[in-house]
PDB file of C-alpha atoms in Angstrom:
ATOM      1  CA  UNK A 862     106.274  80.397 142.806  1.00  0.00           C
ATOM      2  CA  UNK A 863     108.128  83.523 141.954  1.00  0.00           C
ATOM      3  CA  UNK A 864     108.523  84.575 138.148  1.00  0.00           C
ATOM      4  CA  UNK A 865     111.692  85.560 137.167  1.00  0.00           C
ATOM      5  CA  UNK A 866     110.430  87.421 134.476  1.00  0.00           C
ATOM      6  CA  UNK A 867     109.059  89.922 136.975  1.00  0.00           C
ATOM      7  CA  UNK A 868     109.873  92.555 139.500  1.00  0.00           C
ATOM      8  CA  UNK A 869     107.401  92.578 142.262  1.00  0.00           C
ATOM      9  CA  UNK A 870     107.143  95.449 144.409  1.00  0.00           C
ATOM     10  CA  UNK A 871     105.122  94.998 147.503  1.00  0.00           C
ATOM     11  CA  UNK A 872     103.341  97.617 150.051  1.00  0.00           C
ATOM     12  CA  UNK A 873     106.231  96.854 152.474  1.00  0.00           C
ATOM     13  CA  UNK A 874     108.574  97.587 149.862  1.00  0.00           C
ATOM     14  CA  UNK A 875     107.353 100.811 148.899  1.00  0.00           C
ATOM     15  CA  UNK A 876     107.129 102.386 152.323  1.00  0.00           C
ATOM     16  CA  UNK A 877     110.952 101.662 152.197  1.00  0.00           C
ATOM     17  CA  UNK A 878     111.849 102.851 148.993  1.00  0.00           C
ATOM     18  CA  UNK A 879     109.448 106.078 149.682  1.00  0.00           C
ATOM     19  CA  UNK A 880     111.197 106.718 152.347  1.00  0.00           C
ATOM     20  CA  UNK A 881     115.578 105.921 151.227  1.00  0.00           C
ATOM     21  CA  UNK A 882     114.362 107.816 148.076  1.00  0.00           C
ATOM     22  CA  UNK A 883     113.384 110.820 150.572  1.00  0.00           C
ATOM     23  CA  UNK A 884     116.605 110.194 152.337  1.00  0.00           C
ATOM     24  CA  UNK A 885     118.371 110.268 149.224  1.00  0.00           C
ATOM     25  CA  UNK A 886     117.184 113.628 147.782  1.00  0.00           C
ATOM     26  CA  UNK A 887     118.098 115.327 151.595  1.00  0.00           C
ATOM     27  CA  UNK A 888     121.183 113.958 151.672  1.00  0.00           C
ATOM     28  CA  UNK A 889     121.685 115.640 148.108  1.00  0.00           C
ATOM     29  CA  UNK A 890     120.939 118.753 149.478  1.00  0.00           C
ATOM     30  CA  UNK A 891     118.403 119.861 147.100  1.00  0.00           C
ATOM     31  CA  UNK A 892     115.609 121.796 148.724  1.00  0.00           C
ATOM     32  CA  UNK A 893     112.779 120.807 146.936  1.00  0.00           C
ATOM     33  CA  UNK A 894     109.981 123.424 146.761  1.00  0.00           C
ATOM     34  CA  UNK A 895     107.220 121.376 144.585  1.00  0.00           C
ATOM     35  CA  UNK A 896     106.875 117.612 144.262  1.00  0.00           C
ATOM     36  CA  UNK A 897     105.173 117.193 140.745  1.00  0.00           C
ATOM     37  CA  UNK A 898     104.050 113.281 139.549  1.00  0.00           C
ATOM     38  CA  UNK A 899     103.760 111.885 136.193  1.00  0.00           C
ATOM     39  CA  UNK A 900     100.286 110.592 136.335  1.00  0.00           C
ATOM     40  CA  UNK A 901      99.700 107.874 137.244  1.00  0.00           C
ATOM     41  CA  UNK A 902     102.265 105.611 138.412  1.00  0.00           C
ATOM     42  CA  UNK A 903     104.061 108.718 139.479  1.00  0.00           C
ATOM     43  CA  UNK A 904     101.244 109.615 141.613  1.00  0.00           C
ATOM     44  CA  UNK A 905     101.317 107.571 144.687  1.00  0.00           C
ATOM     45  CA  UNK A 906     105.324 108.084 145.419  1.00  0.00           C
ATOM     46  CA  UNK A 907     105.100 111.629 144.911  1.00  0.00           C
ATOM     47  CA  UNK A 908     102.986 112.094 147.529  1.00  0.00           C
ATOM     48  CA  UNK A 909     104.957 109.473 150.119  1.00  0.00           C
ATOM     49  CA  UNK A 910     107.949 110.808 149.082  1.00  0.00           C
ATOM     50  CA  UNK A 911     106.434 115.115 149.426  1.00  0.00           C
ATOM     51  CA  UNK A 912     104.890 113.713 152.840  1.00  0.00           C
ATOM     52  CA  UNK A 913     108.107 112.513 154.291  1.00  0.00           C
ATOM     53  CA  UNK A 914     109.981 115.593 152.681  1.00  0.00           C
ATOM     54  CA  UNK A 915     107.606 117.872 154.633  1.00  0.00           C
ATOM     55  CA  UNK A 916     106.870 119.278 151.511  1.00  0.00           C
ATOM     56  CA  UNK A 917     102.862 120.416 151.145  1.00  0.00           C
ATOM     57  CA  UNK A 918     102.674 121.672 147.901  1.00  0.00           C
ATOM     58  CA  UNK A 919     102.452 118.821 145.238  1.00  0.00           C
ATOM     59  CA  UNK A 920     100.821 119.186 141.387  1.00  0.00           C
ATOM     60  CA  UNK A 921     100.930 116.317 138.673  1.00  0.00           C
ATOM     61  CA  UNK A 922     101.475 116.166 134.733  1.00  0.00           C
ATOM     62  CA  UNK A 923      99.336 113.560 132.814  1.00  0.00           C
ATOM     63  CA  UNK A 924     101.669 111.869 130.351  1.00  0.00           C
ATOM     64  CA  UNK A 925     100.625 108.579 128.818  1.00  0.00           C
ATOM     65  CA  UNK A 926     103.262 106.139 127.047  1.00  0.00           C
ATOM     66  CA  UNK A 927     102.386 102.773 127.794  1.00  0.00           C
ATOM     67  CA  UNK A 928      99.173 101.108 126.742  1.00  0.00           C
ATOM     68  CA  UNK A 929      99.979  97.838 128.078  1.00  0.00           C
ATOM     69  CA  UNK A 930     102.395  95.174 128.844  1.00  0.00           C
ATOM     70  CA  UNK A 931     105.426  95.932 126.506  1.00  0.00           C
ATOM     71  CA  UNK A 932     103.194  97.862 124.227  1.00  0.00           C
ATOM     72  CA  UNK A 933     103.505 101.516 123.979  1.00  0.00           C
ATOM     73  CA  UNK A 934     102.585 104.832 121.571  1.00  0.00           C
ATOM     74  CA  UNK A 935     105.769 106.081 119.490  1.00  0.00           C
ATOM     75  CA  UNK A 936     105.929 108.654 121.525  1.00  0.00           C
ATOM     76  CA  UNK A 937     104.529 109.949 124.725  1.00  0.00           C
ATOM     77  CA  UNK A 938     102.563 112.889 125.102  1.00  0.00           C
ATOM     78  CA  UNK A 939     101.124 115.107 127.375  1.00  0.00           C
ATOM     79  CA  UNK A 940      97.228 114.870 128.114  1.00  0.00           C
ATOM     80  CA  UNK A 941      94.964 117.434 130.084  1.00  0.00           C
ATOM     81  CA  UNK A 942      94.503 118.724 132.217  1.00  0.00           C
ATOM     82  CA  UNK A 943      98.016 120.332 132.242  1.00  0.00           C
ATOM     83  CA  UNK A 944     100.297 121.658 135.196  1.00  0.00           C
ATOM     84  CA  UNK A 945      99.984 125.571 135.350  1.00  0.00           C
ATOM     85  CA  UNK A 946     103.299 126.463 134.877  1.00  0.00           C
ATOM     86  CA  UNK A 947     103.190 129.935 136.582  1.00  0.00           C
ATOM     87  CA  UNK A 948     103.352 127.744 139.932  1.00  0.00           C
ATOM     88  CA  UNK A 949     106.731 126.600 138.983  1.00  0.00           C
ATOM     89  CA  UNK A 950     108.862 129.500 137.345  1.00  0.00           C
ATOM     90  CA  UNK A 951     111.925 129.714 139.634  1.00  0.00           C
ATOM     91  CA  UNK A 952     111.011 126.711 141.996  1.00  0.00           C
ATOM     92  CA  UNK A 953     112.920 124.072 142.866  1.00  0.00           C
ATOM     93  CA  UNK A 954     110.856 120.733 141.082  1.00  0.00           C
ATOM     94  CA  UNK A 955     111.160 117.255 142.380  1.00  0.00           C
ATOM     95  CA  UNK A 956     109.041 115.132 139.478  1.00  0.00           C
ATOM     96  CA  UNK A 957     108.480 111.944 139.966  1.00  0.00           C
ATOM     97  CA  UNK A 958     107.372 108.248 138.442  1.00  0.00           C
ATOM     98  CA  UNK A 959     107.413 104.821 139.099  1.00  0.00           C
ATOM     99  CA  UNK A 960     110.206 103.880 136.706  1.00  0.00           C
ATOM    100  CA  UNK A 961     112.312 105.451 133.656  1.00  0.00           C
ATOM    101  CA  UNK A 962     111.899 102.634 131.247  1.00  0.00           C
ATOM    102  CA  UNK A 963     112.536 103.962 128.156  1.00  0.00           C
ATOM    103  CA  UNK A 964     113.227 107.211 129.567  1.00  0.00           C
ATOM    104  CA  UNK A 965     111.318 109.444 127.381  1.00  0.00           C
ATOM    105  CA  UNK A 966     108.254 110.352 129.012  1.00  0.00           C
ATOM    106  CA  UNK A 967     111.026 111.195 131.697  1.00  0.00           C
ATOM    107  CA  UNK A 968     113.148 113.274 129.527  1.00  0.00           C
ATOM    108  CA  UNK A 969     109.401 115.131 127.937  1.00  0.00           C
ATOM    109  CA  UNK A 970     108.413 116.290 130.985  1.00  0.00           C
ATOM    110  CA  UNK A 971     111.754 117.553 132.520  1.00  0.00           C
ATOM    111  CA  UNK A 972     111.932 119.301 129.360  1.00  0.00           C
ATOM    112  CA  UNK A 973     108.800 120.759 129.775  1.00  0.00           C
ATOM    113  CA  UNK A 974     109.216 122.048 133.469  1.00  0.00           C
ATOM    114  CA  UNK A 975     112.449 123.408 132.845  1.00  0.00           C
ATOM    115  CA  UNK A 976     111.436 125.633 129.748  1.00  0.00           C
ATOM    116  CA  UNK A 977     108.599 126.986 132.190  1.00  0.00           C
ATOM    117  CA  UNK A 978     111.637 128.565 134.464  1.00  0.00           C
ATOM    118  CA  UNK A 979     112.271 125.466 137.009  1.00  0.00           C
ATOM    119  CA  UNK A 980     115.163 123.552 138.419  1.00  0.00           C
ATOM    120  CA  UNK A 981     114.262 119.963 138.177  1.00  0.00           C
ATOM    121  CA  UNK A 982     115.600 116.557 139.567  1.00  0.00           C
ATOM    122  CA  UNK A 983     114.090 113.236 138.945  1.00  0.00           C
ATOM    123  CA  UNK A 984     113.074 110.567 141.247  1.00  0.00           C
ATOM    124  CA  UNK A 985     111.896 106.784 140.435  1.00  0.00           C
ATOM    125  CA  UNK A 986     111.191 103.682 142.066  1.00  0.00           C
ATOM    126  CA  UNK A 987     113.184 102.208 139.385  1.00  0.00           C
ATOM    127  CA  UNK A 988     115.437 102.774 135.886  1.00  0.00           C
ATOM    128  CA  UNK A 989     116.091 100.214 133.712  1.00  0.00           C
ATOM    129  CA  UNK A 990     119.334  99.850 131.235  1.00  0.00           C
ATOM    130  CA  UNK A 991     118.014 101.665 128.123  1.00  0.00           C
ATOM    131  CA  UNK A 992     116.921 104.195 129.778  1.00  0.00           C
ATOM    132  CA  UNK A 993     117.310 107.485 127.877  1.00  0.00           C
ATOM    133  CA  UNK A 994     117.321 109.844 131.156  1.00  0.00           C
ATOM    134  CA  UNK A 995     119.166 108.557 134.416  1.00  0.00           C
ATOM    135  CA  UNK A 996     117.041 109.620 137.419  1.00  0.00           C
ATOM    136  CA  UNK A 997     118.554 112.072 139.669  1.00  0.00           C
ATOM    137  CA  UNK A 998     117.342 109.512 142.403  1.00  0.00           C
ATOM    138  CA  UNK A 999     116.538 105.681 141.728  1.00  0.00           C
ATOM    139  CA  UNK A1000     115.904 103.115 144.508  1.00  0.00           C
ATOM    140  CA  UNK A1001     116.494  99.588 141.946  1.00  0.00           C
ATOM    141  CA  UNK A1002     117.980  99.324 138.551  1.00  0.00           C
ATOM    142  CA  UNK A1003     115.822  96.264 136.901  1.00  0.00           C
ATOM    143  CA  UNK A1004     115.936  94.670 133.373  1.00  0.00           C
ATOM    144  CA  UNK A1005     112.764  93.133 133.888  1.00  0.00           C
ATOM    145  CA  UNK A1006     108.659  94.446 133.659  1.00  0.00           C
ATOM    146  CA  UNK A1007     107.739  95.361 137.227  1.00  0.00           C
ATOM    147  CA  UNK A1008     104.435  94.705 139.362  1.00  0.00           C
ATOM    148  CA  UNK A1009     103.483  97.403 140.884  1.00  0.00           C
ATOM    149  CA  UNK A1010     100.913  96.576 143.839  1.00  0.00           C
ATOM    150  CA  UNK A1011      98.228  99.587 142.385  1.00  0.00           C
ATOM    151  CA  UNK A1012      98.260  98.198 139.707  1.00  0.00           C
ATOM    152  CA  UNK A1013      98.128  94.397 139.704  1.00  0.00           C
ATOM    153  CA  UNK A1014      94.888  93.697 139.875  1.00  0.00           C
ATOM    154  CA  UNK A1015      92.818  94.840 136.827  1.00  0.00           C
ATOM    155  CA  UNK A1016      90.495  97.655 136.924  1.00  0.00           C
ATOM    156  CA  UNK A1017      87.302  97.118 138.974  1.00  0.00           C
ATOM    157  CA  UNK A1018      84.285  95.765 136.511  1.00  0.00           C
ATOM    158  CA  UNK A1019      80.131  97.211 137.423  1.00  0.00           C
ATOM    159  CA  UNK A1020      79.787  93.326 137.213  1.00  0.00           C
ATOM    160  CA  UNK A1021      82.449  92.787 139.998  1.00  0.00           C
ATOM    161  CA  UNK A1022      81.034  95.604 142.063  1.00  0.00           C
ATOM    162  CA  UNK A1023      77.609  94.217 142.379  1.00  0.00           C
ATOM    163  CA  UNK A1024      78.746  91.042 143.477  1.00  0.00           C
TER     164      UNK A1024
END
């Protein structure tokens, strides 16, 4: 039975959305020269979404926000290690996550590249209405808390690995 609570994004689905978000950013024109994820959720679209942009040369921030279901530090903040921002001055940035929420960790990290001398646009599986930062490119707009199939199942135990 299907909880209406939830957003459920399946394998299937994200091979689509990698590739209409791709579609989306060409279409655009933008010629991205770096595909940078917010770790982690960030991580595996980034590099569907470089792969079908033909684009080879992908980095990642590590940002952390939420803690849980619903539950979240008051703000986000960067952790190590960070992006070398040489790489970037005067490139063309695609970042990308799995959803602007909230928006901020978003809006940090844009921030961020574009004081180290880069023209950014923002990509996401999804935004939701309070978002603070609109992505450049979004495949769904959702109210509700999303299941992501990474990240479903909870993380794999020594005990369950034995077994």
């Amino acid at each position: 039975m299907a909880d209406d609570a939830r957003e459920i994004l399946t394998w299937n689905d994200f091979g689509t959305a990698s590739r209409e978000l791709a579609t989306k950013v060409v279409l655009s024109g933008f010629e991205t020269d770096v595909v940078v994820a917010i770790a982690r959720g960030g991580l595996l679209l980034a590099g569907s979404v470089a792969y079908a942009l033909g684009v080879k040369s992908c980095g990642a921030v590590n940002a952390e926000f939420y803690t849980g279901v619903g539950t979240r530090l008051p703000e986000p903040v960067m952790m190590p290690p960070l992006l070398d921002e040489a790489s970037i001055v005067g490139k063309k940035v695609l970042l990308v996550d799995d959803v602007s929420d909230s928006g901020r960790t978003l809006a940090m990290v844009v921030q961020l590249l574009e004081l180290g001398g880069a023209e950014v646009r923002t990509v996401c599986l999804y935004s939701k209405p309070g978002t603070v930062l609109e992505p450049t490119y979004t495949w769904r707009k959702t109210d509700r808390w999303i299941d992501f199939p990474w990240s479903e199942l909870p993380p794999v135990t020594p005990e369950e690995a034995a077994a």
